[in-house]
DNA sequence: CGCCGAATTGATCTGACTCAAGGTAAGTGG
DNA sequence: CCACTTACCTTGAGTCAGATCAATTCGGCG
């Protein structure tokens, strides 16, 4: 029933890349690598069953998880346009994935704009997620990070047609911690704390989101929003009370009420007609 | 003399998109927006003079800098393939930028593979930087973050043909802090500390990197590397001694000596010939 | 010259890391 | 089928890097 293309639901736009693209299927058992950092990039992988993490290694032997990938998602996108994979991809459980030969994809994409735009969409999604992670890492507390992470998983689950409020984590505490910039102990403690507050139920890797509104209230606090706020207060004010009941989300005031800073772009005076090379810059004034 | 294309130096591949692409030039004064989050995406911007920051706003009124952009770089790439800009772009100083109409670019790129691949390259660079930032935020200390940041600036400077060891920062301590996940006070203190150790000289926004090798030794500690290390020690061991003298970099042992984990991909058994839709996933086993 | 935003520096506090000690679940071999 | 191993998770106690609060000081600019 549920069939998805690349990352989003399959709009029946008549494309069935299966015939040309799905040359092979890889089966991996837990812990086996899909590819290694530095391997020549030959294919993308579309996960059919299982879960995969992408990760990098640091000089001092630690490992940094840079992404988790679920069925229906494409692994290897971060290496598109390079010759060698920029990360490791490892199965977190028994996994089955389709290989999508890069050259074939490229060829087909060139002649099939719809496919090309799908790839673009997938890339954009990935970039979005990374950006979100950036702000998560830059300004969220441990509690906020874990809650945000759980909500991401939850979203993914429901996008895939599974329960968004009950699921089994496929990754260890350490891997979660690595992804969201915490130690495994802190992750574990936050799990316990959230359970204590009655926001979730946890038993090892199985998690139930009990009070999703309450969770969202926690995660939304430092989340990015569409509308700029003039109060340039810094990390101030946020009371550390653990958001007991379901504090309702600020309504998605997204676009309607945009307060343009700086007199609404009036400052943007544009000289038209000028023809200069946009790929060069002024060379003048030597130092600096 | 120095002419750069997109982000990299201009290999004379005969492409001069100037004629078709550089329709307009925008001039901004310090603090003026290039575009706002949510503005309809119509153009990319190629910076000719000046510096631009891209940033987002959080629910609680804080601001998070997601990127700094210098002459020769393209701003707006993170919004390619969307209809509305995903961030704000604001001039940090008086700035001149060329507008590159998206539709024209798309058209031209379709017929000029070399241009298309340049755009891809630029996208990849941006993604790389974001990934690096991700690990910076996830596992570096304040000192390591600031040093890494300074080295990034330094690299950029030399890529643009300027001194890599002396430059003027175009952004405030607060903006630096926002970018690398620290408060302005911590940034300021780290500046002072590095100066104290004789690694840099600082006077407000002008910085001189005195001992670049020493700085690299600090930054490289938790930096990602190509070769995986089996010691899965956690955040341990790193003595907090502030890397006094120029501890030499571990030689770029990049590719030569790769130690393949898991018996070098031998685990990857592949069924060929199978033709399944790579864009779908198995639906079976209902729950989970 | 005087104002104001930016930077520095100090004092204090605390959230998350570190070190350490069990507890639990699943897998393995006899 | 059960002891034994192993990997993972939880919880506690102590510490510290960086945040927070709070003055000054510095510089650019009108």
mmCIF file of N, CA and C in Angstrom, chain A residues 3-5 17 19 22-23 25 27 31 33 37-39 46 48 57-59 61-62 64 72 82 86 88 96 124 128 130-131 133-134 139 160 162 167-168 185 220-226 228 231 234 255 258 262 268-269 271 274-279 281-282 286 288, chain B residues 3-4 17 19 22-23 25 27 31 33 37-39 46 48 57-62 64 72 82 86 88 96 128 130-131 133-134 139 160 162 167-168 170 185 220-226 228 231 234 255 258 262 268 271 274-282 286 288:
data_model
loop_
_atom_site.group_PDB
_atom_site.id
_atom_site.type_symbol
_atom_site.label_atom_id
_atom_site.label_comp_id
_atom_site.label_asym_id
_atom_site.label_seq_id
_atom_site.Cartn_x
_atom_site.Cartn_y
_atom_site.Cartn_z
ATOM 1 N N UNK A 3 3.673 3.334 -0.726
ATOM 2 C CA UNK A 3 4.857 3.348 -1.581
ATOM 3 C C UNK A 3 5.371 4.769 -1.663
ATOM 4 N N UNK A 4 6.625 4.934 -1.371
ATOM 5 C CA UNK A 4 7.175 6.282 -1.379
ATOM 6 C C UNK A 4 8.307 6.383 -2.391
ATOM 7 N N UNK A 5 8.458 7.555 -2.929
ATOM 8 C CA UNK A 5 9.544 7.772 -3.876
ATOM 9 C C UNK A 5 10.573 8.680 -3.239
ATOM 10 N N UNK A 17 11.314 4.605 -11.959
ATOM 11 C CA UNK A 17 12.734 4.430 -12.235
ATOM 12 C C UNK A 17 13.175 3.013 -11.920
ATOM 13 N N UNK A 19 12.740 0.136 -13.259
ATOM 14 C CA UNK A 19 13.243 -0.666 -14.379
ATOM 15 C C UNK A 19 14.704 -0.380 -14.668
ATOM 16 N N UNK A 22 17.030 0.161 -10.387
ATOM 17 C CA UNK A 22 17.267 -0.815 -9.332
ATOM 18 C C UNK A 22 18.017 -2.034 -9.850
ATOM 19 N N UNK A 23 19.293 -1.908 -9.911
ATOM 20 C CA UNK A 23 20.079 -3.003 -10.457
ATOM 21 C C UNK A 23 20.306 -4.096 -9.432
ATOM 22 N N UNK A 25 20.262 -5.390 -5.069
ATOM 23 C CA UNK A 25 19.808 -5.207 -3.702
ATOM 24 C C UNK A 25 20.927 -5.657 -2.771
ATOM 25 N N UNK A 27 21.971 -6.716 1.097
ATOM 26 C CA UNK A 27 21.447 -7.111 2.401
ATOM 27 C C UNK A 27 22.565 -7.015 3.405
ATOM 28 N N UNK A 31 25.399 -3.952 12.027
ATOM 29 C CA UNK A 31 26.802 -3.623 12.212
ATOM 30 C C UNK A 31 27.624 -3.637 10.941
ATOM 31 N N UNK A 33 28.846 -2.548 7.210
ATOM 32 C CA UNK A 33 28.904 -1.269 6.513
ATOM 33 C C UNK A 33 28.262 -1.314 5.129
ATOM 34 N N UNK A 37 33.927 5.478 4.390
ATOM 35 C CA UNK A 37 34.432 6.784 4.000
ATOM 36 C C UNK A 37 35.599 6.571 3.045
ATOM 37 N N UNK A 38 35.570 7.250 1.924
ATOM 38 C CA UNK A 38 36.659 7.131 0.978
ATOM 39 C C UNK A 38 36.415 6.117 -0.129
ATOM 40 N N UNK A 39 35.457 5.247 0.063
ATOM 41 C CA UNK A 39 35.114 4.343 -1.027
ATOM 42 C C UNK A 39 34.731 5.164 -2.246
ATOM 43 N N UNK A 46 18.888 3.184 -1.596
ATOM 44 C CA UNK A 46 17.527 3.450 -1.141
ATOM 45 C C UNK A 46 17.172 2.372 -0.124
ATOM 46 N N UNK A 48 15.151 -0.096 1.971
ATOM 47 C CA UNK A 48 13.831 -0.722 1.879
ATOM 48 C C UNK A 48 13.402 -1.234 3.249
ATOM 49 N N UNK A 57 34.744 9.749 11.592
ATOM 50 C CA UNK A 57 35.661 9.505 12.702
ATOM 51 C C UNK A 57 36.468 10.759 12.971
ATOM 52 N N UNK A 58 36.822 10.979 14.217
ATOM 53 C CA UNK A 58 37.641 12.139 14.543
ATOM 54 C C UNK A 58 39.079 11.696 14.748
ATOM 55 N N UNK A 59 39.962 12.667 14.678
ATOM 56 C CA UNK A 59 41.393 12.421 14.885
ATOM 57 C C UNK A 59 41.652 11.542 16.103
ATOM 58 N N UNK A 61 39.971 9.381 17.592
ATOM 59 C CA UNK A 61 39.360 8.067 17.708
ATOM 60 C C UNK A 61 37.910 8.033 18.112
ATOM 61 N N UNK A 62 37.319 9.186 18.300
ATOM 62 C CA UNK A 62 35.901 9.163 18.610
ATOM 63 C C UNK A 62 35.113 9.024 17.323
ATOM 64 N N UNK A 64 31.503 10.268 15.313
ATOM 65 C CA UNK A 64 30.445 11.269 15.330
ATOM 66 C C UNK A 64 29.362 10.849 14.361
ATOM 67 N N UNK A 72 12.808 4.079 2.921
ATOM 68 C CA UNK A 72 12.262 5.092 2.036
ATOM 69 C C UNK A 72 13.209 6.255 1.834
ATOM 70 N N UNK A 82 30.674 13.948 -5.424
ATOM 71 C CA UNK A 82 32.060 13.737 -5.043
ATOM 72 C C UNK A 82 32.490 12.372 -5.574
ATOM 73 N N UNK A 86 31.860 10.684 1.789
ATOM 74 C CA UNK A 86 32.316 11.624 2.812
ATOM 75 C C UNK A 86 32.019 11.110 4.215
ATOM 76 N N UNK A 88 30.908 7.221 6.678
ATOM 77 C CA UNK A 88 30.638 5.798 6.729
ATOM 78 C C UNK A 88 29.141 5.602 6.827
ATOM 79 N N UNK A 96 17.933 -4.011 4.214
ATOM 80 C CA UNK A 96 17.909 -4.297 2.791
ATOM 81 C C UNK A 96 17.834 -2.973 2.044
ATOM 82 N N UNK A 124 17.496 18.837 -0.622
ATOM 83 C CA UNK A 124 17.032 19.968 0.159
ATOM 84 C C UNK A 124 16.564 19.525 1.536
ATOM 85 N N UNK A 128 17.984 20.772 5.031
ATOM 86 C CA UNK A 128 17.096 21.330 6.055
ATOM 87 C C UNK A 128 17.338 20.674 7.396
ATOM 88 N N UNK A 130 19.942 19.135 8.405
ATOM 89 C CA UNK A 130 21.258 19.490 8.915
ATOM 90 C C UNK A 130 21.228 20.886 9.532
ATOM 91 N N UNK A 131 20.505 21.795 8.880
ATOM 92 C CA UNK A 131 20.398 23.142 9.419
ATOM 93 C C UNK A 131 19.699 23.123 10.776
ATOM 94 N N UNK A 133 19.614 20.683 12.794
ATOM 95 C CA UNK A 133 20.546 20.094 13.747
ATOM 96 C C UNK A 133 21.556 21.125 14.212
ATOM 97 N N UNK A 134 21.948 21.978 13.295
ATOM 98 C CA UNK A 134 22.907 23.028 13.635
ATOM 99 C C UNK A 134 22.369 23.917 14.754
ATOM 100 N N UNK A 139 22.094 25.856 20.298
ATOM 101 C CA UNK A 139 21.421 26.565 21.383
ATOM 102 C C UNK A 139 20.392 25.817 22.193
ATOM 103 N N UNK A 160 6.015 7.404 7.449
ATOM 104 C CA UNK A 160 6.148 6.074 6.882
ATOM 105 C C UNK A 160 4.918 5.215 7.172
ATOM 106 N N UNK A 162 3.630 4.536 10.207
ATOM 107 C CA UNK A 162 3.621 3.811 11.470
ATOM 108 C C UNK A 162 3.159 4.723 12.589
ATOM 109 N N UNK A 167 7.258 3.670 19.323
ATOM 110 C CA UNK A 167 8.222 3.097 18.387
ATOM 111 C C UNK A 167 9.422 2.527 19.138
ATOM 112 N N UNK A 168 10.202 1.785 18.394
ATOM 113 C CA UNK A 168 11.413 1.209 18.971
ATOM 114 C C UNK A 168 12.617 1.887 18.358
ATOM 115 N N UNK A 185 25.322 9.065 29.077
ATOM 116 C CA UNK A 185 24.732 9.196 30.418
ATOM 117 C C UNK A 185 23.677 10.302 30.446
ATOM 118 N N UNK A 220 9.854 23.359 21.040
ATOM 119 C CA UNK A 220 9.599 24.555 20.241
ATOM 120 C C UNK A 220 10.282 25.782 20.822
ATOM 121 N N UNK A 221 10.604 25.724 22.084
ATOM 122 C CA UNK A 221 11.156 26.894 22.765
ATOM 123 C C UNK A 221 12.278 27.549 21.946
ATOM 124 N N UNK A 222 13.357 26.840 21.691
ATOM 125 C CA UNK A 222 14.427 27.492 20.942
ATOM 126 C C UNK A 222 14.404 27.112 19.471
ATOM 127 N N UNK A 223 13.299 26.551 19.008
ATOM 128 C CA UNK A 223 13.251 26.139 17.611
ATOM 129 C C UNK A 223 13.188 27.357 16.715
ATOM 130 N N UNK A 224 13.620 27.174 15.504
ATOM 131 C CA UNK A 224 13.597 28.310 14.604
ATOM 132 C C UNK A 224 12.168 28.569 14.167
ATOM 133 N N UNK A 225 11.861 29.807 13.945
ATOM 134 C CA UNK A 225 10.513 30.154 13.517
ATOM 135 C C UNK A 225 10.592 31.064 12.319
ATOM 136 N N UNK A 226 9.478 31.226 11.676
ATOM 137 C CA UNK A 226 9.479 32.010 10.456
ATOM 138 C C UNK A 226 9.527 33.500 10.729
ATOM 139 N N UNK A 228 10.603 36.893 12.610
ATOM 140 C CA UNK A 228 11.664 37.451 13.437
ATOM 141 C C UNK A 228 11.059 38.189 14.614
ATOM 142 N N UNK A 231 12.737 41.402 20.098
ATOM 143 C CA UNK A 231 13.428 41.228 21.376
ATOM 144 C C UNK A 231 14.696 40.433 21.174
ATOM 145 N N UNK A 234 19.073 37.635 24.982
ATOM 146 C CA UNK A 234 19.819 36.405 24.809
ATOM 147 C C UNK A 234 19.252 35.313 25.681
ATOM 148 N N UNK A 255 3.434 32.841 7.963
ATOM 149 C CA UNK A 255 3.663 33.870 6.986
ATOM 150 C C UNK A 255 2.832 35.124 7.110
ATOM 151 N N UNK A 258 4.168 38.800 8.989
ATOM 152 C CA UNK A 258 5.599 38.979 8.995
ATOM 153 C C UNK A 258 5.960 40.418 9.309
ATOM 154 N N UNK A 262 14.025 46.482 9.197
ATOM 155 C CA UNK A 262 14.710 47.390 8.273
ATOM 156 C C UNK A 262 13.786 47.958 7.204
ATOM 157 N N UNK A 268 16.780 48.014 -0.204
ATOM 158 C CA UNK A 268 17.438 47.336 -1.317
ATOM 159 C C UNK A 268 17.319 48.118 -2.615
ATOM 160 N N UNK A 269 18.187 49.024 -2.798
ATOM 161 C CA UNK A 269 18.161 49.770 -4.052
ATOM 162 C C UNK A 269 19.038 49.053 -5.069
ATOM 163 N N UNK A 271 20.657 48.662 -8.890
ATOM 164 C CA UNK A 271 21.037 49.228 -10.178
ATOM 165 C C UNK A 271 20.774 48.185 -11.237
ATOM 166 N N UNK A 274 23.284 46.944 -15.255
ATOM 167 C CA UNK A 274 24.718 46.791 -15.145
ATOM 168 C C UNK A 274 25.118 45.370 -15.519
ATOM 169 N N UNK A 275 26.149 45.261 -16.323
ATOM 170 C CA UNK A 275 26.581 43.908 -16.670
ATOM 171 C C UNK A 275 28.003 43.651 -16.211
ATOM 172 N N UNK A 276 28.108 42.970 -15.096
ATOM 173 C CA UNK A 276 29.433 42.600 -14.613
ATOM 174 C C UNK A 276 29.453 41.117 -14.361
ATOM 175 N N UNK A 277 30.623 40.586 -14.275
ATOM 176 C CA UNK A 277 30.749 39.144 -14.055
ATOM 177 C C UNK A 277 30.421 38.799 -12.611
ATOM 178 N N UNK A 278 29.360 38.065 -12.407
ATOM 179 C CA UNK A 278 28.946 37.772 -11.051
ATOM 180 C C UNK A 278 29.876 36.773 -10.376
ATOM 181 N N UNK A 279 30.715 36.137 -11.154
ATOM 182 C CA UNK A 279 31.570 35.118 -10.579
ATOM 183 C C UNK A 279 32.943 35.655 -10.211
ATOM 184 N N UNK A 281 35.082 38.967 -8.147
ATOM 185 C CA UNK A 281 34.844 40.053 -7.211
ATOM 186 C C UNK A 281 35.872 41.129 -7.408
ATOM 187 N N UNK A 282 35.549 42.242 -6.854
ATOM 188 C CA UNK A 282 36.429 43.382 -6.973
ATOM 189 C C UNK A 282 37.790 43.031 -6.394
ATOM 190 N N UNK A 286 44.440 46.321 -1.853
ATOM 191 C CA UNK A 286 45.252 45.138 -1.542
ATOM 192 C C UNK A 286 45.056 44.500 -0.182
ATOM 193 N N UNK A 288 43.449 43.414 2.978
ATOM 194 C CA UNK A 288 42.089 43.339 3.501
ATOM 195 C C UNK A 288 41.057 43.587 2.457
ATOM 196 N N UNK B 3 40.561 36.287 -10.064
ATOM 197 C CA UNK B 3 39.159 36.165 -10.469
ATOM 198 C C UNK B 3 38.685 34.767 -10.100
ATOM 199 N N UNK B 4 37.593 34.711 -9.411
ATOM 200 C CA UNK B 4 37.118 33.416 -8.974
ATOM 201 C C UNK B 4 35.732 33.154 -9.538
ATOM 202 N N UNK B 17 29.573 33.402 -17.798
ATOM 203 C CA UNK B 17 28.134 33.553 -17.616
ATOM 204 C C UNK B 17 27.761 35.013 -17.418
ATOM 205 N N UNK B 19 27.590 37.609 -19.287
ATOM 206 C CA UNK B 19 26.695 38.239 -20.256
ATOM 207 C C UNK B 19 25.231 37.961 -19.950
ATOM 208 N N UNK B 22 24.552 38.206 -15.126
ATOM 209 C CA UNK B 22 24.660 39.356 -14.226
ATOM 210 C C UNK B 22 23.732 40.470 -14.659
ATOM 211 N N UNK B 23 22.513 40.378 -14.256
ATOM 212 C CA UNK B 23 21.542 41.375 -14.661
ATOM 213 C C UNK B 23 21.645 42.637 -13.827
ATOM 214 N N UNK B 25 23.135 44.653 -10.044
ATOM 215 C CA UNK B 25 24.036 44.704 -8.900
ATOM 216 C C UNK B 25 23.292 45.324 -7.734
ATOM 217 N N UNK B 27 23.611 47.059 -3.979
ATOM 218 C CA UNK B 27 24.543 47.654 -3.030
ATOM 219 C C UNK B 27 23.837 47.754 -1.698
ATOM 220 N N UNK B 31 24.282 46.271 7.749
ATOM 221 C CA UNK B 31 23.037 46.021 8.462
ATOM 222 C C UNK B 31 21.820 45.839 7.585
ATOM 223 N N UNK B 33 19.429 44.171 4.749
ATOM 224 C CA UNK B 33 19.169 42.787 4.342
ATOM 225 C C UNK B 33 19.292 42.591 2.823
ATOM 226 N N UNK B 37 13.957 35.934 5.277
ATOM 227 C CA UNK B 37 13.400 34.589 5.311
ATOM 228 C C UNK B 37 11.973 34.657 4.805
ATOM 229 N N UNK B 38 11.635 33.792 3.853
ATOM 230 C CA UNK B 38 10.280 33.785 3.346
ATOM 231 C C UNK B 38 10.088 34.587 2.078
ATOM 232 N N UNK B 39 11.029 35.454 1.764
ATOM 233 C CA UNK B 39 10.943 36.145 0.480
ATOM 234 C C UNK B 39 10.908 35.123 -0.645
ATOM 235 N N UNK B 46 25.918 36.777 -5.852
ATOM 236 C CA UNK B 46 27.360 36.565 -5.858
ATOM 237 C C UNK B 46 28.006 37.786 -5.231
ATOM 238 N N UNK B 48 30.537 40.532 -4.413
ATOM 239 C CA UNK B 48 31.713 41.103 -5.062
ATOM 240 C C UNK B 48 32.580 41.816 -4.031
ATOM 241 N N UNK B 57 15.821 33.009 12.924
ATOM 242 C CA UNK B 57 15.333 33.475 14.223
ATOM 243 C C UNK B 57 14.709 32.305 14.976
ATOM 244 N N UNK B 58 14.814 32.329 16.271
ATOM 245 C CA UNK B 58 14.197 31.271 17.068
ATOM 246 C C UNK B 58 12.901 31.778 17.675
ATOM 247 N N UNK B 59 12.070 30.842 18.086
ATOM 248 C CA UNK B 59 10.796 31.164 18.711
ATOM 249 C C UNK B 59 10.939 32.248 19.769
ATOM 250 N N UNK B 60 11.943 32.075 20.604
ATOM 251 C CA UNK B 60 12.070 32.978 21.744
ATOM 252 C C UNK B 60 12.920 34.206 21.443
ATOM 253 N N UNK B 61 12.952 34.591 20.174
ATOM 254 C CA UNK B 61 13.523 35.884 19.847
ATOM 255 C C UNK B 61 15.025 35.944 19.712
ATOM 256 N N UNK B 62 15.680 34.809 19.888
ATOM 257 C CA UNK B 62 17.117 34.844 19.686
ATOM 258 C C UNK B 62 17.405 34.728 18.200
ATOM 259 N N UNK B 64 20.158 33.058 15.324
ATOM 260 C CA UNK B 64 21.184 32.040 15.153
ATOM 261 C C UNK B 64 21.855 32.254 13.803
ATOM 262 N N UNK B 72 33.226 36.511 -3.639
ATOM 263 C CA UNK B 72 33.468 35.348 -4.473
ATOM 264 C C UNK B 72 32.546 34.194 -4.144
ATOM 265 N N UNK B 82 13.901 25.838 -3.477
ATOM 266 C CA UNK B 82 12.718 26.145 -2.675
ATOM 267 C C UNK B 82 12.093 27.413 -3.238
ATOM 268 N N UNK B 86 15.177 30.305 3.023
ATOM 269 C CA UNK B 86 15.136 29.579 4.290
ATOM 270 C C UNK B 86 15.881 30.318 5.396
ATOM 271 N N UNK B 88 17.627 34.530 6.635
ATOM 272 C CA UNK B 88 17.847 35.941 6.346
ATOM 273 C C UNK B 88 19.285 36.100 5.872
ATOM 274 N N UNK B 96 28.564 44.818 -2.046
ATOM 275 C CA UNK B 96 28.079 44.864 -3.413
ATOM 276 C C UNK B 96 27.941 43.432 -3.897
ATOM 277 N N UNK B 128 29.636 20.551 2.941
ATOM 278 C CA UNK B 128 30.841 20.151 3.660
ATOM 279 C C UNK B 128 31.044 21.025 4.887
ATOM 280 N N UNK B 130 28.918 22.791 6.444
ATOM 281 C CA UNK B 130 27.878 22.560 7.433
ATOM 282 C C UNK B 130 28.167 21.298 8.233
ATOM 283 N N UNK B 131 28.639 20.275 7.542
ATOM 284 C CA UNK B 131 28.981 19.034 8.231
ATOM 285 C C UNK B 131 30.103 19.274 9.227
ATOM 286 N N UNK B 133 30.803 22.026 10.645
ATOM 287 C CA UNK B 133 30.236 22.797 11.748
ATOM 288 C C UNK B 133 29.482 21.880 12.706
ATOM 289 N N UNK B 134 28.831 20.898 12.139
ATOM 290 C CA UNK B 134 28.078 19.963 12.963
ATOM 291 C C UNK B 134 29.005 19.263 13.962
ATOM 292 N N UNK B 139 31.249 18.289 19.298
ATOM 293 C CA UNK B 139 32.269 17.762 20.191
ATOM 294 C C UNK B 139 33.494 18.600 20.445
ATOM 295 N N UNK B 160 41.239 33.844 -1.242
ATOM 296 C CA UNK B 160 40.876 35.060 -1.946
ATOM 297 C C UNK B 160 42.094 35.916 -2.253
ATOM 298 N N UNK B 162 44.339 37.075 -0.021
ATOM 299 C CA UNK B 162 44.752 37.991 1.035
ATOM 300 C C UNK B 162 45.602 37.266 2.054
ATOM 301 N N UNK B 167 44.055 39.537 9.479
ATOM 302 C CA UNK B 167 42.809 39.968 8.854
ATOM 303 C C UNK B 167 41.934 40.694 9.867
ATOM 304 N N UNK B 168 40.911 41.305 9.321
ATOM 305 C CA UNK B 168 39.952 42.001 10.176
ATOM 306 C C UNK B 168 38.631 41.261 10.146
ATOM 307 N N UNK B 170 34.839 40.721 10.266
ATOM 308 C CA UNK B 170 33.742 41.604 9.877
ATOM 309 C C UNK B 170 32.546 41.427 10.783
ATOM 310 N N UNK B 185 30.696 36.420 25.652
ATOM 311 C CA UNK B 185 31.706 36.502 26.704
ATOM 312 C C UNK B 185 32.750 35.401 26.551
ATOM 313 N N UNK B 220 42.902 20.543 15.345
ATOM 314 C CA UNK B 220 42.901 19.215 14.733
ATOM 315 C C UNK B 220 42.518 18.131 15.724
ATOM 316 N N UNK B 221 42.644 18.419 16.992
ATOM 317 C CA UNK B 221 42.400 17.403 18.004
ATOM 318 C C UNK B 221 41.102 16.640 17.741
ATOM 319 N N UNK B 222 39.964 17.297 17.749
ATOM 320 C CA UNK B 222 38.743 16.539 17.527
ATOM 321 C C UNK B 222 38.241 16.656 16.104
ATOM 322 N N UNK B 223 39.080 17.105 15.219
ATOM 323 C CA UNK B 223 38.628 17.264 13.837
ATOM 324 C C UNK B 223 38.396 15.902 13.202
ATOM 325 N N UNK B 224 37.557 15.890 12.203
ATOM 326 C CA UNK B 224 37.286 14.607 11.578
ATOM 327 C C UNK B 224 38.483 14.225 10.719
ATOM 328 N N UNK B 225 38.728 12.965 10.633
ATOM 329 C CA UNK B 225 39.859 12.493 9.843
ATOM 330 C C UNK B 225 39.392 11.390 8.919
ATOM 331 N N UNK B 226 40.224 11.076 7.989
ATOM 332 C CA UNK B 226 39.829 10.087 6.990
ATOM 333 C C UNK B 226 39.905 8.667 7.527
ATOM 334 N N UNK B 228 39.620 5.672 10.218
ATOM 335 C CA UNK B 228 38.924 5.308 11.431
ATOM 336 C C UNK B 228 39.920 4.767 12.453
ATOM 337 N N UNK B 231 40.273 2.568 18.667
ATOM 338 C CA UNK B 231 40.071 2.959 20.059
ATOM 339 C C UNK B 231 38.783 3.738 20.193
ATOM 340 N N UNK B 234 35.861 7.195 24.765
ATOM 341 C CA UNK B 234 35.005 8.367 24.647
ATOM 342 C C UNK B 234 35.772 9.619 25.035
ATOM 343 N N UNK B 255 44.821 8.873 2.687
ATOM 344 C CA UNK B 255 44.295 7.709 2.004
ATOM 345 C C UNK B 255 45.117 6.459 2.102
ATOM 346 N N UNK B 258 44.529 3.081 4.911
ATOM 347 C CA UNK B 258 43.183 2.905 5.432
ATOM 348 C C UNK B 258 43.013 1.538 6.047
ATOM 349 N N UNK B 262 35.637 -4.421 9.707
ATOM 350 C CA UNK B 262 34.705 -5.448 9.225
ATOM 351 C C UNK B 262 35.217 -6.189 8.000
ATOM 352 N N UNK B 268 29.728 -7.372 2.412
ATOM 353 C CA UNK B 268 28.686 -6.852 1.533
ATOM 354 C C UNK B 268 28.334 -7.826 0.417
ATOM 355 N N UNK B 271 23.074 -9.263 -4.156
ATOM 356 C CA UNK B 271 22.285 -10.016 -5.135
ATOM 357 C C UNK B 271 22.163 -9.153 -6.369
ATOM 358 N N UNK B 274 18.394 -8.507 -9.466
ATOM 359 C CA UNK B 274 17.070 -8.283 -8.913
ATOM 360 C C UNK B 274 16.546 -6.924 -9.347
ATOM 361 N N UNK B 275 15.323 -6.882 -9.777
ATOM 362 C CA UNK B 275 14.759 -5.590 -10.178
ATOM 363 C C UNK B 275 13.571 -5.218 -9.323
ATOM 364 N N UNK B 276 13.819 -4.357 -8.365
ATOM 365 C CA UNK B 276 12.734 -3.873 -7.538
ATOM 366 C C UNK B 276 12.774 -2.361 -7.527
ATOM 367 N N UNK B 277 11.694 -1.766 -7.149
ATOM 368 C CA UNK B 277 11.629 -0.319 -7.135
ATOM 369 C C UNK B 277 12.427 0.239 -5.961
ATOM 370 N N UNK B 278 13.478 0.949 -6.262
ATOM 371 C CA UNK B 278 14.327 1.441 -5.183
ATOM 372 C C UNK B 278 13.670 2.579 -4.426
ATOM 373 N N UNK B 279 12.603 3.105 -4.963
ATOM 374 C CA UNK B 279 11.981 4.256 -4.323
ATOM 375 C C UNK B 279 10.830 3.847 -3.421
ATOM 376 N N UNK B 280 10.671 2.557 -3.245
ATOM 377 C CA UNK B 280 9.630 2.081 -2.352
ATOM 378 C C UNK B 280 10.283 1.266 -1.260
ATOM 379 N N UNK B 281 9.572 1.022 -0.192
ATOM 380 C CA UNK B 281 10.135 0.112 0.792
ATOM 381 C C UNK B 281 9.129 -0.950 1.121
ATOM 382 N N UNK B 282 9.662 -1.979 1.716
ATOM 383 C CA UNK B 282 8.819 -3.100 2.102
ATOM 384 C C UNK B 282 7.735 -2.610 3.046
ATOM 385 N N UNK B 286 3.162 -4.971 10.021
ATOM 386 C CA UNK B 286 2.455 -3.747 10.414
ATOM 387 C C UNK B 286 3.075 -2.885 11.502
ATOM 388 N N UNK B 288 5.575 -1.226 13.743
ATOM 389 C CA UNK B 288 7.022 -1.005 13.747
ATOM 390 C C UNK B 288 7.633 -1.185 12.395
#
